[in-house]
Structures are given as C-alpha cells and as structure tokens.
PDB file of C-alpha atoms and ligand atoms in Angstrom:
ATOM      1  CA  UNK A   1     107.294  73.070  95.307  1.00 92.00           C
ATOM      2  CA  UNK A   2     103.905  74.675  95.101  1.00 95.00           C
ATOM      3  CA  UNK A   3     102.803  74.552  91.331  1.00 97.00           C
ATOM      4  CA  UNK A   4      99.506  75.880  90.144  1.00 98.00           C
ATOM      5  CA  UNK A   5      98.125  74.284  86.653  1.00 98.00           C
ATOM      6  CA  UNK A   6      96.186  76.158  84.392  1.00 98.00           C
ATOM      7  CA  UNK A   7      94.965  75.608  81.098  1.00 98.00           C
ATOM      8  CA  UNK A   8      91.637  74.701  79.207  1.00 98.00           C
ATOM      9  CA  UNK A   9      89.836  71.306  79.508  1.00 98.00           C
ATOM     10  CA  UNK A  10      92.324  68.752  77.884  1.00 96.00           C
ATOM     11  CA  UNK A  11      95.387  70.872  77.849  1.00 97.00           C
ATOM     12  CA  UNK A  12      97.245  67.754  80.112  1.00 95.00           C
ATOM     13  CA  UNK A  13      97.360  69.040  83.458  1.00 97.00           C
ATOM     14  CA  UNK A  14      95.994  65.895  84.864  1.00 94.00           C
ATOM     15  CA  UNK A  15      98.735  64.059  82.870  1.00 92.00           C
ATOM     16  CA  UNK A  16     101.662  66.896  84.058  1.00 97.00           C
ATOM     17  CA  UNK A  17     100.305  66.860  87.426  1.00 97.00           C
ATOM     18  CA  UNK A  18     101.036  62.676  87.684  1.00 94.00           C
ATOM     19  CA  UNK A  19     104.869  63.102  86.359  1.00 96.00           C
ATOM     20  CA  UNK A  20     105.433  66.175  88.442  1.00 97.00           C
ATOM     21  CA  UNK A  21     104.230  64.298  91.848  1.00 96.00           C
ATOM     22  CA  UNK A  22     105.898  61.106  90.814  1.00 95.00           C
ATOM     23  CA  UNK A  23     109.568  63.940  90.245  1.00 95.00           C
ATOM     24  CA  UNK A  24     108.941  66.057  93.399  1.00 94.00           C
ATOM     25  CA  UNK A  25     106.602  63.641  95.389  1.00 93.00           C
ATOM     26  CA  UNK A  26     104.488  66.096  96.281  1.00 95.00           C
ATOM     27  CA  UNK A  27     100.631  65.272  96.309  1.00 97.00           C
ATOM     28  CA  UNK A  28      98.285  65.971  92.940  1.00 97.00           C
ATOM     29  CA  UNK A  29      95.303  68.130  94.272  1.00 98.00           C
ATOM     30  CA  UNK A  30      92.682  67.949  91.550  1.00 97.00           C
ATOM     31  CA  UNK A  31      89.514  69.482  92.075  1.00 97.00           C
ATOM     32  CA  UNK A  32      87.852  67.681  89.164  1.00 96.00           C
ATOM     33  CA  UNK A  33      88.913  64.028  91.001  1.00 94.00           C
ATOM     34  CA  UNK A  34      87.436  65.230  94.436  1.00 96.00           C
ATOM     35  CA  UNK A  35      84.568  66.778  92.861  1.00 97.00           C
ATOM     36  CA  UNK A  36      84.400  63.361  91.127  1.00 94.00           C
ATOM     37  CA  UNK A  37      84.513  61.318  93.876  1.00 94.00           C
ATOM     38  CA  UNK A  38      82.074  62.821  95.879  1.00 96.00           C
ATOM     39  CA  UNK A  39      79.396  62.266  92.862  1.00 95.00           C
ATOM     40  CA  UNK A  40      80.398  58.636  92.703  1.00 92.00           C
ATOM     41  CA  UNK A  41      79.775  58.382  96.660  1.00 96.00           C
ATOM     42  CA  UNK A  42      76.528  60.265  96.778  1.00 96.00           C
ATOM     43  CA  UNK A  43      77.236  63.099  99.248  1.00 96.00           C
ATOM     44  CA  UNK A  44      75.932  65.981  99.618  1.00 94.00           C
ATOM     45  CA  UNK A  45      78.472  67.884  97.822  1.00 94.00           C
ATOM     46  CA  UNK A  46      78.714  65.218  94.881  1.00 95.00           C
ATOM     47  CA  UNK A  47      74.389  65.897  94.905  1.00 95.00           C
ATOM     48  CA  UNK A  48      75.049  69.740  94.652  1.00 93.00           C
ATOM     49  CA  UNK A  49      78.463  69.221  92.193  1.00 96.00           C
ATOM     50  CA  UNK A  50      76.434  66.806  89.908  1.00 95.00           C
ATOM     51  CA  UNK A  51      74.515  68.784  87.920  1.00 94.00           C
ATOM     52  CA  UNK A  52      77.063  71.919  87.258  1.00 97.00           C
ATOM     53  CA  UNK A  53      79.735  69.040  86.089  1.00 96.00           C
ATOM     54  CA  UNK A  54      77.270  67.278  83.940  1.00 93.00           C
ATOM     55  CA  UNK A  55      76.335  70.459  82.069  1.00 94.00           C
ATOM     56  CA  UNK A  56      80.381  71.204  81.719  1.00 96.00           C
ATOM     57  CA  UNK A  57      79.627  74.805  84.202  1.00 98.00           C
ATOM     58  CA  UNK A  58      81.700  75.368  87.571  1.00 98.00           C
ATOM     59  CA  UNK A  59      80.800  74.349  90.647  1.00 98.00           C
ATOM     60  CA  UNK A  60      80.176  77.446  92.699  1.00 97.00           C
ATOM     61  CA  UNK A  61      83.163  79.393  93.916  1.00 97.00           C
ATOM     62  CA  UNK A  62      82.400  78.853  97.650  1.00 95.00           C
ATOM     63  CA  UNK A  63      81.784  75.375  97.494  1.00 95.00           C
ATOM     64  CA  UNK A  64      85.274  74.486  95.805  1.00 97.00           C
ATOM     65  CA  UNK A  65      87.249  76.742  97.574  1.00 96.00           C
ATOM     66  CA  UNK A  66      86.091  75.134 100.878  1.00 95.00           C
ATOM     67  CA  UNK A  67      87.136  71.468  99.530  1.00 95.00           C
ATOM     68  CA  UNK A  68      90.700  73.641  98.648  1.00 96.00           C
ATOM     69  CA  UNK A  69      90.989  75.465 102.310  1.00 94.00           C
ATOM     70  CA  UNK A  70      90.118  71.650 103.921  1.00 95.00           C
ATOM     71  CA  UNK A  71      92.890  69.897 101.299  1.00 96.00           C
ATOM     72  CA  UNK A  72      96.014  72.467 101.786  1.00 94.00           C
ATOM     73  CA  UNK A  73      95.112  72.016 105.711  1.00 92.00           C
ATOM     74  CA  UNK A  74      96.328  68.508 105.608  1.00 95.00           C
ATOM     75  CA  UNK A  75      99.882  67.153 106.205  1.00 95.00           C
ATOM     76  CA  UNK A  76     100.891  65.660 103.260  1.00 94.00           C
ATOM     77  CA  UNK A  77     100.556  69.166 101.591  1.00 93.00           C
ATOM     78  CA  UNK A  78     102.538  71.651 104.027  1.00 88.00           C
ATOM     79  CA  UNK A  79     105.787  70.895 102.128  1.00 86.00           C
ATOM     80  CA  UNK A  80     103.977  71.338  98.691  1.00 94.00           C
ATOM     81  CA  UNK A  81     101.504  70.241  95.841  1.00 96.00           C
ATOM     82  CA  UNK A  82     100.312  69.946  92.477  1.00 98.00           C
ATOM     83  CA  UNK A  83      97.186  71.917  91.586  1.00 98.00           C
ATOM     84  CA  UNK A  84      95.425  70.400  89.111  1.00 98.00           C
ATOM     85  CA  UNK A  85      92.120  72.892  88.196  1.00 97.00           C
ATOM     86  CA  UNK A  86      92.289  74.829  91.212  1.00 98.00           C
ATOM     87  CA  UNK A  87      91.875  78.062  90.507  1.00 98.00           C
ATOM     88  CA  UNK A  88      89.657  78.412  87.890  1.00 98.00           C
ATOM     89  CA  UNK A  89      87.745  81.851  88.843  1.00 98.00           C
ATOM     90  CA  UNK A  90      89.742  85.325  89.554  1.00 98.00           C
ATOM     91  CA  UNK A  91      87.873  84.990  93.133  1.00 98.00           C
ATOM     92  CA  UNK A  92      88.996  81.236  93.556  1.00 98.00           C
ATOM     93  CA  UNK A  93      92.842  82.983  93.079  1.00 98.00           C
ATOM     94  CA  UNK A  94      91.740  85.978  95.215  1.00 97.00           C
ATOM     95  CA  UNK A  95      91.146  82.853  97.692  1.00 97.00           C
ATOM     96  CA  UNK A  96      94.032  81.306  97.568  1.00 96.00           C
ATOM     97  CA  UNK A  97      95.901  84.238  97.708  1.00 95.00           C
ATOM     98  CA  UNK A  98      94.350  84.630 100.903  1.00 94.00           C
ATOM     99  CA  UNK A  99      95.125  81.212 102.572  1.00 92.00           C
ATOM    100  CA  UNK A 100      98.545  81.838 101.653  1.00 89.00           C
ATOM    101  CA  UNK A 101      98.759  85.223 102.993  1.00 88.00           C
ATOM    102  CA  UNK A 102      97.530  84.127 106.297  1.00 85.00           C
ATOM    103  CA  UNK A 103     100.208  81.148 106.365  1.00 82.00           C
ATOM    104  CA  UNK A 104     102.983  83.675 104.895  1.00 86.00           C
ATOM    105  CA  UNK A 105     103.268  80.810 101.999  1.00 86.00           C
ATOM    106  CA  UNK A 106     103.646  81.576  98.655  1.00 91.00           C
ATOM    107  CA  UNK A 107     103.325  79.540  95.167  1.00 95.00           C
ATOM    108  CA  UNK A 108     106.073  79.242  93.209  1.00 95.00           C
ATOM    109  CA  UNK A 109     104.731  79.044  89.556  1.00 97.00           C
ATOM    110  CA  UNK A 110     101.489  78.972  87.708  1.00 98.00           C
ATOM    111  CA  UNK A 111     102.375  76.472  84.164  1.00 98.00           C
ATOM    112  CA  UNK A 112     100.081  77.759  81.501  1.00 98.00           C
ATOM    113  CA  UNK A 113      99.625  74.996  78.945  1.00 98.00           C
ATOM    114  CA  UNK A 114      98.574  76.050  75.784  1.00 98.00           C
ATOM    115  CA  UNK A 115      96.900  74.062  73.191  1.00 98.00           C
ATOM    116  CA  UNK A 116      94.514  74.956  70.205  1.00 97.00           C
ATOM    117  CA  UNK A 117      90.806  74.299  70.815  1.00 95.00           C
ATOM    118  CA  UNK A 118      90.906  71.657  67.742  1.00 93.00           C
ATOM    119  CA  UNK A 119      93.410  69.226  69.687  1.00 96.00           C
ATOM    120  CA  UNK A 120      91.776  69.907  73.126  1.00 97.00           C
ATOM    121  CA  UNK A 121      88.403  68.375  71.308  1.00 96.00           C
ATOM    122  CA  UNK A 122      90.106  65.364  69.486  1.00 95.00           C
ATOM    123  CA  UNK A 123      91.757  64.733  73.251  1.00 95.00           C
ATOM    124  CA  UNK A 124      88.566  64.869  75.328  1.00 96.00           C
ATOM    125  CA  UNK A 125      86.258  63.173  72.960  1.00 96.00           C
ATOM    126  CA  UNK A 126      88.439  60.039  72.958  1.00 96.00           C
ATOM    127  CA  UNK A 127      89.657  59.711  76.424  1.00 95.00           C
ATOM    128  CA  UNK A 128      88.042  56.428  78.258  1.00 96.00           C
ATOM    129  CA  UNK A 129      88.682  55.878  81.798  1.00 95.00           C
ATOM    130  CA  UNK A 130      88.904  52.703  83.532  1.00 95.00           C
ATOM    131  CA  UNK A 131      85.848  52.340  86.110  1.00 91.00           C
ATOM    132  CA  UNK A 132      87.682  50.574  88.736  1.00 93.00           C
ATOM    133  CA  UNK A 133      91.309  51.502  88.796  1.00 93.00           C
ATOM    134  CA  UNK A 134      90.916  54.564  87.121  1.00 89.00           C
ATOM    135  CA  UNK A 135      93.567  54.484  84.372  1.00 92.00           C
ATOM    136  CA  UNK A 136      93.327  56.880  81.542  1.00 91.00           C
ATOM    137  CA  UNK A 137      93.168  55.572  77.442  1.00 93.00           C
ATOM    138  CA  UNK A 138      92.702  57.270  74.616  1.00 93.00           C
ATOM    139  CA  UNK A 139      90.619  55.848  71.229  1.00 94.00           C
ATOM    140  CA  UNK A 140      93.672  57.274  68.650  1.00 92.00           C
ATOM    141  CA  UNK A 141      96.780  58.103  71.100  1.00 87.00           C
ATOM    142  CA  UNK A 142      96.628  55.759  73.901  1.00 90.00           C
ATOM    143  CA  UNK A 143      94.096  52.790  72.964  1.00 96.00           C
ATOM    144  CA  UNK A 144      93.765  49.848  74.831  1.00 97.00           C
ATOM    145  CA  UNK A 145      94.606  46.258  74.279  1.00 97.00           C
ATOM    146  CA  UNK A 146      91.167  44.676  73.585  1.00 97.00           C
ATOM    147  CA  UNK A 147      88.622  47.815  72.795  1.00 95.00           C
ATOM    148  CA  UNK A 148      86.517  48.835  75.936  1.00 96.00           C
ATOM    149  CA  UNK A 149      88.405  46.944  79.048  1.00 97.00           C
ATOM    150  CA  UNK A 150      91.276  47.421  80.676  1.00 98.00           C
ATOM    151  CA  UNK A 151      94.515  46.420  80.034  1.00 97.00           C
ATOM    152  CA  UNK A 152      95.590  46.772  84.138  1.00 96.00           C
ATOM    153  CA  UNK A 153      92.462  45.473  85.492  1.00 97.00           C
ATOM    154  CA  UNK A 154      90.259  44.521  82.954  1.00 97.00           C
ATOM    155  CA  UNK A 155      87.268  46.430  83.831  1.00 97.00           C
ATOM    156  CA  UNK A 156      85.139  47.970  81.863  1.00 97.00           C
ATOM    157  CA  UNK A 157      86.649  51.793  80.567  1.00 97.00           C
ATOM    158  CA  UNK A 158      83.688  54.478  80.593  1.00 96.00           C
ATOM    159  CA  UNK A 159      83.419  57.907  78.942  1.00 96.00           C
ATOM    160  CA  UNK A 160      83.530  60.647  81.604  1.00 94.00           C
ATOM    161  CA  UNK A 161      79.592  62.462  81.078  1.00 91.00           C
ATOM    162  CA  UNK A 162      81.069  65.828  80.119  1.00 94.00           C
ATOM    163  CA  UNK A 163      83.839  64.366  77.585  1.00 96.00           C
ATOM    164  CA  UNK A 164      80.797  64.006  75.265  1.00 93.00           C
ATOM    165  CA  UNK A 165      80.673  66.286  72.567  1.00 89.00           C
ATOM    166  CA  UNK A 166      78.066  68.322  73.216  1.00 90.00           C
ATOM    167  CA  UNK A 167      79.124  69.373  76.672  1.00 95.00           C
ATOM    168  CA  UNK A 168      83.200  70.032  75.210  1.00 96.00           C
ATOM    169  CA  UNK A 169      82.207  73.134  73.872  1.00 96.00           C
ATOM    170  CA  UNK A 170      80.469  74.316  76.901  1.00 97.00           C
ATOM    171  CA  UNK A 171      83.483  73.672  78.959  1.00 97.00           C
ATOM    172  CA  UNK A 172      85.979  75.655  76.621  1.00 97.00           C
ATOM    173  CA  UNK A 173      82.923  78.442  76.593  1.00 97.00           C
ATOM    174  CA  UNK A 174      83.604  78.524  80.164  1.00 98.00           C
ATOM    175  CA  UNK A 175      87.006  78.590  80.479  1.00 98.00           C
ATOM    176  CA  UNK A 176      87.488  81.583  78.089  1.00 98.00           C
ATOM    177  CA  UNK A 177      84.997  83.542  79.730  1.00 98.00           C
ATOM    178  CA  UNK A 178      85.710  82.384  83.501  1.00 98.00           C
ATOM    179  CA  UNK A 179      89.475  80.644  83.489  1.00 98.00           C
ATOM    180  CA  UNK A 180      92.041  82.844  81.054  1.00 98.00           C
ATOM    181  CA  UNK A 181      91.795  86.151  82.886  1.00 98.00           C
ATOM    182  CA  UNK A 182      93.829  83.993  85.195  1.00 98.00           C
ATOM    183  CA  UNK A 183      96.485  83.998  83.032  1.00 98.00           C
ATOM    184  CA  UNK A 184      97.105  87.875  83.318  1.00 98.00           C
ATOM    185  CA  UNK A 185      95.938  87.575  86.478  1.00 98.00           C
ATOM    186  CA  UNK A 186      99.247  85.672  87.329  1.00 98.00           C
ATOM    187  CA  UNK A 187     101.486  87.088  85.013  1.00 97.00           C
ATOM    188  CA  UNK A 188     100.776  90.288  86.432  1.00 97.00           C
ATOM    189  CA  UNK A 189     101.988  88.404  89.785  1.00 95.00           C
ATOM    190  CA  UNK A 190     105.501  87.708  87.616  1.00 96.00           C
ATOM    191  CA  UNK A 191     104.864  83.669  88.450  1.00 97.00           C
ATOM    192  CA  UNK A 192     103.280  82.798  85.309  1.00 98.00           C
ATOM    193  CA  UNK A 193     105.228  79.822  82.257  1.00 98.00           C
ATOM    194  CA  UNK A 194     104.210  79.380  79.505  1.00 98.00           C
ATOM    195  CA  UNK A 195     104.270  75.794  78.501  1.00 98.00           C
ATOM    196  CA  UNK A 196     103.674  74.328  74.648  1.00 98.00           C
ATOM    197  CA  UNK A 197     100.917  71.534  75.345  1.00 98.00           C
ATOM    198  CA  UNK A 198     101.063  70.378  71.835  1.00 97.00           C
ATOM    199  CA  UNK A 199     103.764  67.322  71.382  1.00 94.00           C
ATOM    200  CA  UNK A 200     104.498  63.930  72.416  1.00 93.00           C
ATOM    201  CA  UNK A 201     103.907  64.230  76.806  1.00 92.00           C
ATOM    202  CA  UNK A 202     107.408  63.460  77.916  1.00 95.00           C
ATOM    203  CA  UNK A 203     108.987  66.614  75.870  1.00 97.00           C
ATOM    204  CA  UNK A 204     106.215  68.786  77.455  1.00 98.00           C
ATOM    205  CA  UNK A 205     107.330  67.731  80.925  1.00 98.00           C
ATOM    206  CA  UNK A 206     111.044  68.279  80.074  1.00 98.00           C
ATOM    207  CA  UNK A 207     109.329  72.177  79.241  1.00 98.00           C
ATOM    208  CA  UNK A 208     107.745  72.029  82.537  1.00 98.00           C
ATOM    209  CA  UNK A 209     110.763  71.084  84.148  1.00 98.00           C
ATOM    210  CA  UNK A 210     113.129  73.562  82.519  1.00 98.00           C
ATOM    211  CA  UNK A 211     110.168  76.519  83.197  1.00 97.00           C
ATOM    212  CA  UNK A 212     110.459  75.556  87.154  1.00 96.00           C
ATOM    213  CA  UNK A 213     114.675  75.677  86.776  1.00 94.00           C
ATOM    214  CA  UNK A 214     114.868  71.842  87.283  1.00 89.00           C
TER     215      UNK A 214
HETATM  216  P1  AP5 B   1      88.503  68.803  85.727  1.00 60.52           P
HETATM  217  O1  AP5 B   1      88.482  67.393  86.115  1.00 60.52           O
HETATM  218  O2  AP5 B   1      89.482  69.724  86.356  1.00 60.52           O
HETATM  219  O3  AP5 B   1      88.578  68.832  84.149  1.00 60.52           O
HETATM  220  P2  AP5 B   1      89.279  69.828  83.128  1.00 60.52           P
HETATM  221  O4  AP5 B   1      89.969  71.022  83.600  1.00 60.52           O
HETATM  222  O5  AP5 B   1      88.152  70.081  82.186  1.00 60.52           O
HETATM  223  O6  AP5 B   1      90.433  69.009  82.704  1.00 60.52           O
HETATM  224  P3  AP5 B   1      90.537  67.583  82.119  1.00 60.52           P
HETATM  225  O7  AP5 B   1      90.708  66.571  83.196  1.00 60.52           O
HETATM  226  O8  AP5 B   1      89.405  67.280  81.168  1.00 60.52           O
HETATM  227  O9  AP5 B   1      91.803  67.790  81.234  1.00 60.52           O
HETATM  228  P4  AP5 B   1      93.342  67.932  81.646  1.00 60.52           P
HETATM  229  O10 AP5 B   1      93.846  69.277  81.285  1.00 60.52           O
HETATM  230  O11 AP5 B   1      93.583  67.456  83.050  1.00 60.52           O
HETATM  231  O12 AP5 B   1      93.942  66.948  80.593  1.00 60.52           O
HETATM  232  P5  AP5 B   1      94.366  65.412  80.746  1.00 60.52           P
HETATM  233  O13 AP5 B   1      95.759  65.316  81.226  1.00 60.52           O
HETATM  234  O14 AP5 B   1      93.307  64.655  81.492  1.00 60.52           O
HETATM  235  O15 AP5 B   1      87.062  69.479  85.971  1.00 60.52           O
HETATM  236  C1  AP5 B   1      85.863  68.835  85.601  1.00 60.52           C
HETATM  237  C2  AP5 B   1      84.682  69.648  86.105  1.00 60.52           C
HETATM  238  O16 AP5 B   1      84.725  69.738  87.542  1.00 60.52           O
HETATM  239  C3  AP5 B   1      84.613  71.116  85.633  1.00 60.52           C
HETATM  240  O17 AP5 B   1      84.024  71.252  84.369  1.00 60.52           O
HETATM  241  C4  AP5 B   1      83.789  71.738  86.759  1.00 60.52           C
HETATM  242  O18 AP5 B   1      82.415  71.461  86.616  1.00 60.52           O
HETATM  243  C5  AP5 B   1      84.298  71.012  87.998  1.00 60.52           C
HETATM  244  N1  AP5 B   1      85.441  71.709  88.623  1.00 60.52           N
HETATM  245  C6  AP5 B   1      86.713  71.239  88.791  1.00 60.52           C
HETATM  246  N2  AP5 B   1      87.499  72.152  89.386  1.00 60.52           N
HETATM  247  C7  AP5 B   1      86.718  73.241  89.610  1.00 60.52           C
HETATM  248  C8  AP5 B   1      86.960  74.512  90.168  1.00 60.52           C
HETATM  249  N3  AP5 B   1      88.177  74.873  90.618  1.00 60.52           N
HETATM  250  N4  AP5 B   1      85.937  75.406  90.227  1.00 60.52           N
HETATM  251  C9  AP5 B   1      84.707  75.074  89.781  1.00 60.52           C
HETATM  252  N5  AP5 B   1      84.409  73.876  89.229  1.00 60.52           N
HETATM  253  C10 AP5 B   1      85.405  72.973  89.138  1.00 60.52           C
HETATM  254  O19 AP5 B   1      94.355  64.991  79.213  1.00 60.52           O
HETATM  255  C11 AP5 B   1      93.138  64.942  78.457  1.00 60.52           C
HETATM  256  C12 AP5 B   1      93.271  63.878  77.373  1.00 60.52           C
HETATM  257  O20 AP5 B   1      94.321  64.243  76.479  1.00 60.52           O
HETATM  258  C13 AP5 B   1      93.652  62.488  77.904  1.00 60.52           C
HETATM  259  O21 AP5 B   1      93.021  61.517  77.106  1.00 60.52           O
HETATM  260  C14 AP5 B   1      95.176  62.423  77.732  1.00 60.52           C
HETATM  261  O22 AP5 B   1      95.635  61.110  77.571  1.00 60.52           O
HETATM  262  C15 AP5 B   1      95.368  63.258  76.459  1.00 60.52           C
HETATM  263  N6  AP5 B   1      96.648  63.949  76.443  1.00 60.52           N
HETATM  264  C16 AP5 B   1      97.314  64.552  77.482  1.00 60.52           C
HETATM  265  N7  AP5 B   1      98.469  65.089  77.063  1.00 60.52           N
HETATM  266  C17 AP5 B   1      98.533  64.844  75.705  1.00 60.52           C
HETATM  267  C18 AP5 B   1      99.479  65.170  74.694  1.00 60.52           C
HETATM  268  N8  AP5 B   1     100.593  65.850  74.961  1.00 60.52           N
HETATM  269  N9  AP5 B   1      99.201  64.770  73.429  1.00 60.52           N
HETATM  270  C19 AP5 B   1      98.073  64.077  73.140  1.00 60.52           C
HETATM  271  N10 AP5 B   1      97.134  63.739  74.061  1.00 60.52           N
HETATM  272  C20 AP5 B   1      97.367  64.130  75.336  1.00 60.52           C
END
C-alpha cells in the first residue's frame, strides 16, 4: 500500500506509521527522522536542515523533496510505504504527484489525523526519546521505569529541541498556514480519511485500518 500521513505536529503519525509497517511491512519514510539524522551526522544537509528544525519552520521545499525523489527510488519502497510528514507544502504534493505520474503509480490514501491543539501540546511537551536506541516515552502516558533512562537500553532519554514549548506553537503556526490546505488538497483528489487521533493508540489504528478497507 502507498499511505500518505498527514496531520499537525503530535497528531501520532510517527506512532501509526510503526503499526502500519509492522501490518503491511512496508517501509516508514519519515522526513523528520532523515532530516534528523543528517543533523546528528553533520552533513551538509543536516548543517542547512538545522536551523529551520530548531526554530520549528520547514526545511525548504526543494531540499526535502530531493531526500523524497532519492528515498521512493530505492527497492525496498517500489511495492509501497508509509509517509510519515511528507508532504507538508501544496508544492511538496504537486511533487509527488509528479514522481508518480512519471512512474504511472498512484497513492492509495492520505489518513488525516485529527486532534485538538490542547492534546497535541500536552503530547509534544512530554515526549523523551532515548539517545541511543531511539525509543519513544512520554512524562504522563508512557513514562519510563526509573525517570530519565531507558528502560530498553538504559541510556540517557533527551527532549527533541523543538518539543520545547516555545517552539510547539511555532510548529502548529506552521502547519495551519503551510500543511492543512493539504487536506482539501487531497480530498479534492477523493483519497483523503479522516481518522479520530484522540483515544487510547490501538483503537486509532483499528480506525486506520477500517479507513484503508483492512
Ligand atoms: P517531524 O519529525 O515530521 O515532526 P512532526 O510532524 O512535527 O511530527 P511529530 O514527530 O512531532 O509528531 P507525530 O505526529 O509523528 O506524533 P508521534 O507519533 O511522534 O518534523 C520535524 C521537523 O522536520 C519539522 O518541523 C520541519 O522542520 C522538518 N520537516 C520534516 N518533514 C518536512 C517536510 N516534508 N518539509 C519541510 N520540513 C520538514 O506522537 C507524539 C507524542 O504523542 C509521542 O509522545 C507519542 O507517544 C504520543 N502519542 C501518540 N499517539 C497518542 C495517543 N493516541 N494518545 C496519547 N499520546 C499519543
């Protein structure tokens, strides 16, 4: 299947995205983990993505949909994928709906989680990553075992820069004024679910699931 995820900064597409590629084994294409990774390895695109992350803006349309173009190239996605924050401009989906032109592909659905601005705050201010394996915790939902390390590794967890407060706003700033005209964007395309983000994760994927006819 080829699944497009869209929804503001904490609606749980990172968290769908992980069930629906463990269910359909297709690969999880996040922008925000490549974009990511590239800052924690110093190249020149993590140099350039840096400061546009930090300060919860987009990274420039050309430069992400170059990383996308290079991804969907590669084997592993020709049968299909998970895309996790990808696209988050109109011309990022103009983009894509290029590629796929060209290839005479098409995506199947766009999953539009919805969840109010109050929750998506609460989520993103208390999420804690693990530095070295990368699992996700949560100070209220999901806490760890002994506060601060954890509970796979034991590593220190760290607070992703823009999940601080002052940066949360900017990002759902953003994504009214640059990410929802996606959403008629794609429902004019007839692909586009709504999904209720707001509930305990494993009845939102049974949503997800029953919006893709599975
Ligand atoms: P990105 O990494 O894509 O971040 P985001 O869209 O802001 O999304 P998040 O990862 O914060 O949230 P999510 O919806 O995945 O939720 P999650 O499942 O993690 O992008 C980061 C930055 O990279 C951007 O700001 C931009 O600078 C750049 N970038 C990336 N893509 C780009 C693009 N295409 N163009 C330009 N720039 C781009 O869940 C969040 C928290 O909530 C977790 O703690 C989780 O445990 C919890 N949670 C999840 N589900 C539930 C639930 N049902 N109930 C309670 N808690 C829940």
């Amino acid at each position: 299947m080829k699944i497009i995820l869209l929804g503001p900064p904490g609606a749980g597409k990172g968290t769908q995205a992980r069930l629906l590629t463990e269910k359909f084994q297709a690969p999880q294409i996040s922008t925000g983990d490549m974009l990511r990774e590239a800052v924690r390895q110093g190249t020149k695109l993590g140099l350039k993505a840096q400061e546009f992350m930090k300060a919860g803006q987009l990274v420039p349309d050309e430069v992400v949909i170059g990383i996308i173009e290079e991804r969907l190239a590669k084997n592993d996605a020709k049968r299909g994928f998970i895309l996790d924050g990808f696209p988050r401009t109109v011309e990022q989906a103009k983009a894509l709906g290029g590629i796929f032109s060209r290839s005479g592909e098409k995506i199947d659905a766009v999953l539009n989680f919805r969840v109010p601005d109050e929750d998506l705050v609460g989520r993103l201010a208390g999420r804690r990553l693990c530095a070295k394996c990368g699992a996700g915790y949560h100070l209220d939902f999901s806490a760890p075992t002994k506060e601060g390390v954890c509970d796979k590794c034991k590593s220190p967890l760290i607070q992703r820069d823009d999940d601080r407060e002052e940066t949360i706003q900017k990002r759902l700033d953003v994504y009214k004024k640059q990410t929802a005209p996606l959403i008629d964007y794609y429902n004019r395309e007839g692909i586009l679910k709504n999904i209720n983000g707001v509930g305990d994760f494993k009845e939102i994927f049974r949503q997800v699931l029953a919006a893709l006819g599975k």
